[in-house]
Amino acid sequence: MAPMGIRLSPLGMAVFCLLGLGVLYHLYSGFLAGRFAFFMLGEPAAGGPDPPRGSAGTVDLRELLAVSVLAASRGGEEVKRVREGNVLNAKAKGKTREGAEEQLTSGDLLSNRRMFYLLKAAFPAVQINSEERVDTADQETVSWDRSIPEDIKQKIQPKEVPAESVTVWIDPLDATQEYTEDLRQYVTTMVCVAVDGKPVIGVIHKPFSAYTAWAMVDGGSNVKARSSYNEKTPRIIVSRSHAGKVEQVARQTFGNKTVIIPAGGAGYKVLALLDVAEKNQEEADVYIHVTYIKKWDICAGNAVLRALGGHMTTLTGEEISYTGSDGNEGGLIASININHKALIEKLPDLEKTSHK
């Protein structure tokens, strides 16, 4: 007999035990299931997508580089498809400060849509600035499987930064004027990642040859700088429309043997400073732009040069910040493996030209 005259029936004992087992199951089933799944599945399969890194408030720059390379390539596919199908639907979207007509094509718009929504889907918390307006009514669902190319895995280590410090600049079609003229070698698609206003990731993709250059500051790159620089006959690459403005000052500074290379597209001009295995890529020692230019045109090239030890500054030597307004007022001068400060001191008159 139990104390105080209470009898415990077999049925009561059974109910009590079942209730206890139910509580234990509820508490530990999730934990046990998780451990069992870890035991059964083990590590991710070799070559499969990496799991996402970082918390909701951070982004991994290696992942952001990988999706930027993919975005530039996907945008380039649209650019190439439109050009080869000759369905540009070109129209004027306004005038530059110099009075030249700016062109807008289907290639610009379709590339922009593909690039913007791929980046936005992968990193929704990151600010993205693009040359073309994003039409929310024409939204495209684009996903990223989070896989990272092997060359990026081998050269770049994961690096997390606060999402709020990141700004992505995309140029869905650089050299639109040349694109309408079918000067395909000048055309690029570009993505740049700036952290606290400093360009740290740059991707420059040439759609018609499928060549892609990428680099990450304090990380690695798949492209190298050219080491040669002939001081007696320097080669200066400039915009086709600015060649006359630069030529006179450049020849006065470096001598009559200075070579002026007119070219289209800021991305193409930066690649001219690098060791690029491209048959349609000219080579230059210095890139100069003497007028106002948009930041999505130059951010990617600036990041690539910084990663390789080069420089891109205003004509007075100031660093360009990739926050705030989308324009750079002070022109630019870019070089690599050259004394950049001495180069600026040789060209004092170009800064005056940048405001005309």
PDB file of N, CA and C in Angstrom, residues 47-90:
ATOM      1  N   GLY A  47      32.908  19.729 -55.136  1.00  0.00           N
ATOM      2  CA  GLY A  47      32.461  20.374 -56.370  1.00  0.00           C
ATOM      3  C   GLY A  47      31.063  20.936 -56.297  1.00  0.00           C
ATOM      4  N   GLY A  48      30.335  20.666 -55.226  1.00  0.00           N
ATOM      5  CA  GLY A  48      28.973  21.176 -55.088  1.00  0.00           C
ATOM      6  C   GLY A  48      28.969  22.601 -54.589  1.00  0.00           C
ATOM      7  N   PRO A  49      27.802  23.236 -54.580  1.00  0.00           N
ATOM      8  CA  PRO A  49      27.711  24.622 -54.119  1.00  0.00           C
ATOM      9  C   PRO A  49      28.130  24.763 -52.663  1.00  0.00           C
ATOM     10  N   ASP A  50      28.822  25.839 -52.355  1.00  0.00           N
ATOM     11  CA  ASP A  50      29.180  26.124 -50.972  1.00  0.00           C
ATOM     12  C   ASP A  50      27.961  26.621 -50.222  1.00  0.00           C
ATOM     13  N   PRO A  51      27.859  26.322 -48.937  1.00  0.00           N
ATOM     14  CA  PRO A  51      26.757  26.882 -48.149  1.00  0.00           C
ATOM     15  C   PRO A  51      26.939  28.385 -48.017  1.00  0.00           C
ATOM     16  N   PRO A  52      25.847  29.134 -47.850  1.00  0.00           N
ATOM     17  CA  PRO A  52      25.968  30.585 -47.719  1.00  0.00           C
ATOM     18  C   PRO A  52      26.757  30.965 -46.474  1.00  0.00           C
ATOM     19  N   ARG A  53      27.545  32.023 -46.587  1.00  0.00           N
ATOM     20  CA  ARG A  53      28.349  32.494 -45.473  1.00  0.00           C
ATOM     21  C   ARG A  53      27.749  33.775 -44.917  1.00  0.00           C
ATOM     22  N   GLY A  54      28.138  34.102 -43.698  1.00  0.00           N
ATOM     23  CA  GLY A  54      27.768  35.389 -43.119  1.00  0.00           C
ATOM     24  C   GLY A  54      26.365  35.379 -42.530  1.00  0.00           C
ATOM     25  N   SER A  55      26.098  36.408 -41.755  1.00  0.00           N
ATOM     26  CA  SER A  55      24.781  36.577 -41.167  1.00  0.00           C
ATOM     27  C   SER A  55      23.966  37.507 -42.036  1.00  0.00           C
ATOM     28  N   ALA A  56      22.763  37.837 -41.574  1.00  0.00           N
ATOM     29  CA  ALA A  56      21.884  38.705 -42.349  1.00  0.00           C
ATOM     30  C   ALA A  56      22.490  40.085 -42.533  1.00  0.00           C
ATOM     31  N   GLY A  57      23.401  40.480 -41.626  1.00  0.00           N
ATOM     32  CA  GLY A  57      23.975  41.817 -41.704  1.00  0.00           C
ATOM     33  C   GLY A  57      25.316  41.895 -42.386  1.00  0.00           C
ATOM     34  N   THR A  58      25.834  40.767 -42.892  1.00  0.00           N
ATOM     35  CA  THR A  58      27.132  40.772 -43.555  1.00  0.00           C
ATOM     36  C   THR A  58      27.058  40.075 -44.901  1.00  0.00           C
ATOM     37  N   VAL A  59      28.043  40.341 -45.734  1.00  0.00           N
ATOM     38  CA  VAL A  59      28.169  39.631 -47.016  1.00  0.00           C
ATOM     39  C   VAL A  59      29.607  39.156 -47.151  1.00  0.00           C
ATOM     40  N   ASP A  60      29.773  38.062 -47.853  1.00  0.00           N
ATOM     41  CA  ASP A  60      31.097  37.518 -48.111  1.00  0.00           C
ATOM     42  C   ASP A  60      31.583  38.036 -49.464  1.00  0.00           C
ATOM     43  N   LEU A  61      32.706  38.728 -49.479  1.00  0.00           N
ATOM     44  CA  LEU A  61      33.197  39.332 -50.723  1.00  0.00           C
ATOM     45  C   LEU A  61      33.588  38.283 -51.758  1.00  0.00           C
ATOM     46  N   ARG A  62      34.018  37.113 -51.322  1.00  0.00           N
ATOM     47  CA  ARG A  62      34.329  36.068 -52.305  1.00  0.00           C
ATOM     48  C   ARG A  62      33.066  35.634 -53.042  1.00  0.00           C
ATOM     49  N   GLU A  63      31.982  35.473 -52.313  1.00  0.00           N
ATOM     50  CA  GLU A  63      30.716  35.134 -52.959  1.00  0.00           C
ATOM     51  C   GLU A  63      30.250  36.269 -53.868  1.00  0.00           C
ATOM     52  N   LEU A  64      30.429  37.498 -53.410  1.00  0.00           N
ATOM     53  CA  LEU A  64      30.010  38.647 -54.207  1.00  0.00           C
ATOM     54  C   LEU A  64      30.837  38.750 -55.487  1.00  0.00           C
ATOM     55  N   LEU A  65      32.110  38.408 -55.429  1.00  0.00           N
ATOM     56  CA  LEU A  65      32.938  38.358 -56.637  1.00  0.00           C
ATOM     57  C   LEU A  65      32.418  37.292 -57.600  1.00  0.00           C
ATOM     58  N   ALA A  66      32.096  36.119 -57.068  1.00  0.00           N
ATOM     59  CA  ALA A  66      31.621  35.026 -57.925  1.00  0.00           C
ATOM     60  C   ALA A  66      30.338  35.395 -58.652  1.00  0.00           C
ATOM     61  N   VAL A  67      29.383  35.987 -57.943  1.00  0.00           N
ATOM     62  CA  VAL A  67      28.122  36.338 -58.593  1.00  0.00           C
ATOM     63  C   VAL A  67      28.301  37.549 -59.506  1.00  0.00           C
ATOM     64  N   SER A  68      29.278  38.404 -59.230  1.00  0.00           N
ATOM     65  CA  SER A  68      29.556  39.532 -60.117  1.00  0.00           C
ATOM     66  C   SER A  68      30.108  39.057 -61.454  1.00  0.00           C
ATOM     67  N   VAL A  69      30.988  38.068 -61.417  1.00  0.00           N
ATOM     68  CA  VAL A  69      31.512  37.480 -62.660  1.00  0.00           C
ATOM     69  C   VAL A  69      30.373  36.856 -63.459  1.00  0.00           C
ATOM     70  N   LEU A  70      29.493  36.143 -62.766  1.00  0.00           N
ATOM     71  CA  LEU A  70      28.359  35.520 -63.442  1.00  0.00           C
ATOM     72  C   LEU A  70      27.426  36.575 -64.023  1.00  0.00           C
ATOM     73  N   ALA A  71      27.172  37.644 -63.281  1.00  0.00           N
ATOM     74  CA  ALA A  71      26.276  38.702 -63.745  1.00  0.00           C
ATOM     75  C   ALA A  71      26.830  39.381 -64.996  1.00  0.00           C
ATOM     76  N   ALA A  72      28.124  39.676 -65.010  1.00  0.00           N
ATOM     77  CA  ALA A  72      28.732  40.311 -66.180  1.00  0.00           C
ATOM     78  C   ALA A  72      28.632  39.404 -67.402  1.00  0.00           C
ATOM     79  N   SER A  73      28.809  38.109 -67.183  1.00  0.00           N
ATOM     80  CA  SER A  73      28.712  37.146 -68.282  1.00  0.00           C
ATOM     81  C   SER A  73      27.278  37.026 -68.794  1.00  0.00           C
ATOM     82  N   ARG A  74      26.314  36.949 -67.871  1.00  0.00           N
ATOM     83  CA  ARG A  74      24.906  36.842 -68.273  1.00  0.00           C
ATOM     84  C   ARG A  74      24.444  38.104 -69.008  1.00  0.00           C
ATOM     85  N   GLY A  75      24.865  39.259 -68.518  1.00  0.00           N
ATOM     86  CA  GLY A  75      24.538  40.485 -69.224  1.00  0.00           C
ATOM     87  C   GLY A  75      25.160  40.513 -70.603  1.00  0.00           C
ATOM     88  N   GLY A  76      26.398  40.035 -70.689  1.00  0.00           N
ATOM     89  CA  GLY A  76      27.082  39.976 -71.976  1.00  0.00           C
ATOM     90  C   GLY A  76      26.379  39.093 -72.986  1.00  0.00           C
ATOM     91  N   GLU A  77      25.749  38.028 -72.511  1.00  0.00           N
ATOM     92  CA  GLU A  77      24.987  37.150 -73.421  1.00  0.00           C
ATOM     93  C   GLU A  77      23.856  37.923 -74.084  1.00  0.00           C
ATOM     94  N   GLU A  78      23.180  38.782 -73.305  1.00  0.00           N
ATOM     95  CA  GLU A  78      22.089  39.583 -73.864  1.00  0.00           C
ATOM     96  C   GLU A  78      22.633  40.614 -74.865  1.00  0.00           C
ATOM     97  N   VAL A  79      23.736  41.247 -74.506  1.00  0.00           N
ATOM     98  CA  VAL A  79      24.364  42.238 -75.393  1.00  0.00           C
ATOM     99  C   VAL A  79      24.726  41.605 -76.734  1.00  0.00           C
ATOM    100  N   LYS A  80      25.331  40.449 -76.679  1.00  0.00           N
ATOM    101  CA  LYS A  80      25.751  39.751 -77.902  1.00  0.00           C
ATOM    102  C   LYS A  80      24.548  39.303 -78.724  1.00  0.00           C
ATOM    103  N   ARG A  81      23.545  38.763 -78.052  1.00  0.00           N
ATOM    104  CA  ARG A  81      22.360  38.254 -78.754  1.00  0.00           C
ATOM    105  C   ARG A  81      21.647  39.379 -79.513  1.00  0.00           C
ATOM    106  N   VAL A  82      21.489  40.530 -78.864  1.00  0.00           N
ATOM    107  CA  VAL A  82      20.799  41.653 -79.497  1.00  0.00           C
ATOM    108  C   VAL A  82      21.598  42.170 -80.701  1.00  0.00           C
ATOM    109  N   ARG A  83      22.912  42.308 -80.521  1.00  0.00           N
ATOM    110  CA  ARG A  83      23.753  42.821 -81.613  1.00  0.00           C
ATOM    111  C   ARG A  83      23.769  41.861 -82.803  1.00  0.00           C
ATOM    112  N   GLU A  84      23.921  40.584 -82.551  1.00  0.00           N
ATOM    113  CA  GLU A  84      23.986  39.615 -83.641  1.00  0.00           C
ATOM    114  C   GLU A  84      22.633  39.432 -84.318  1.00  0.00           C
ATOM    115  N   GLY A  85      21.565  39.680 -83.579  1.00  0.00           N
ATOM    116  CA  GLY A  85      20.241  39.621 -84.184  1.00  0.00           C
ATOM    117  C   GLY A  85      19.830  40.922 -84.841  1.00  0.00           C
ATOM    118  N   ASN A  86      20.683  41.950 -84.680  1.00  0.00           N
ATOM    119  CA  ASN A  86      20.428  43.274 -85.267  1.00  0.00           C
ATOM    120  C   ASN A  86      19.061  43.813 -84.875  1.00  0.00           C
ATOM    121  N   VAL A  87      18.737  43.672 -83.581  1.00  0.00           N
ATOM    122  CA  VAL A  87      17.468  44.188 -83.062  1.00  0.00           C
ATOM    123  C   VAL A  87      17.764  45.199 -81.954  1.00  0.00           C
ATOM    124  N   LEU A  88      18.597  46.169 -82.262  1.00  0.00           N
ATOM    125  CA  LEU A  88      19.060  47.123 -81.259  1.00  0.00           C
ATOM    126  C   LEU A  88      17.957  48.051 -80.775  1.00  0.00           C
ATOM    127  N   ASN A  89      17.034  48.433 -81.662  1.00  0.00           N
ATOM    128  CA  ASN A  89      15.991  49.407 -81.316  1.00  0.00           C
ATOM    129  C   ASN A  89      16.603  50.651 -80.665  1.00  0.00           C
ATOM    130  N   ALA A  90      17.663  51.155 -81.248  1.00  0.00           N
ATOM    131  CA  ALA A  90      18.404  52.279 -80.664  1.00  0.00           C
ATOM    132  C   ALA A  90      17.574  53.555 -80.686  1.00  0.00           C
TER     133      ALA A  90
END
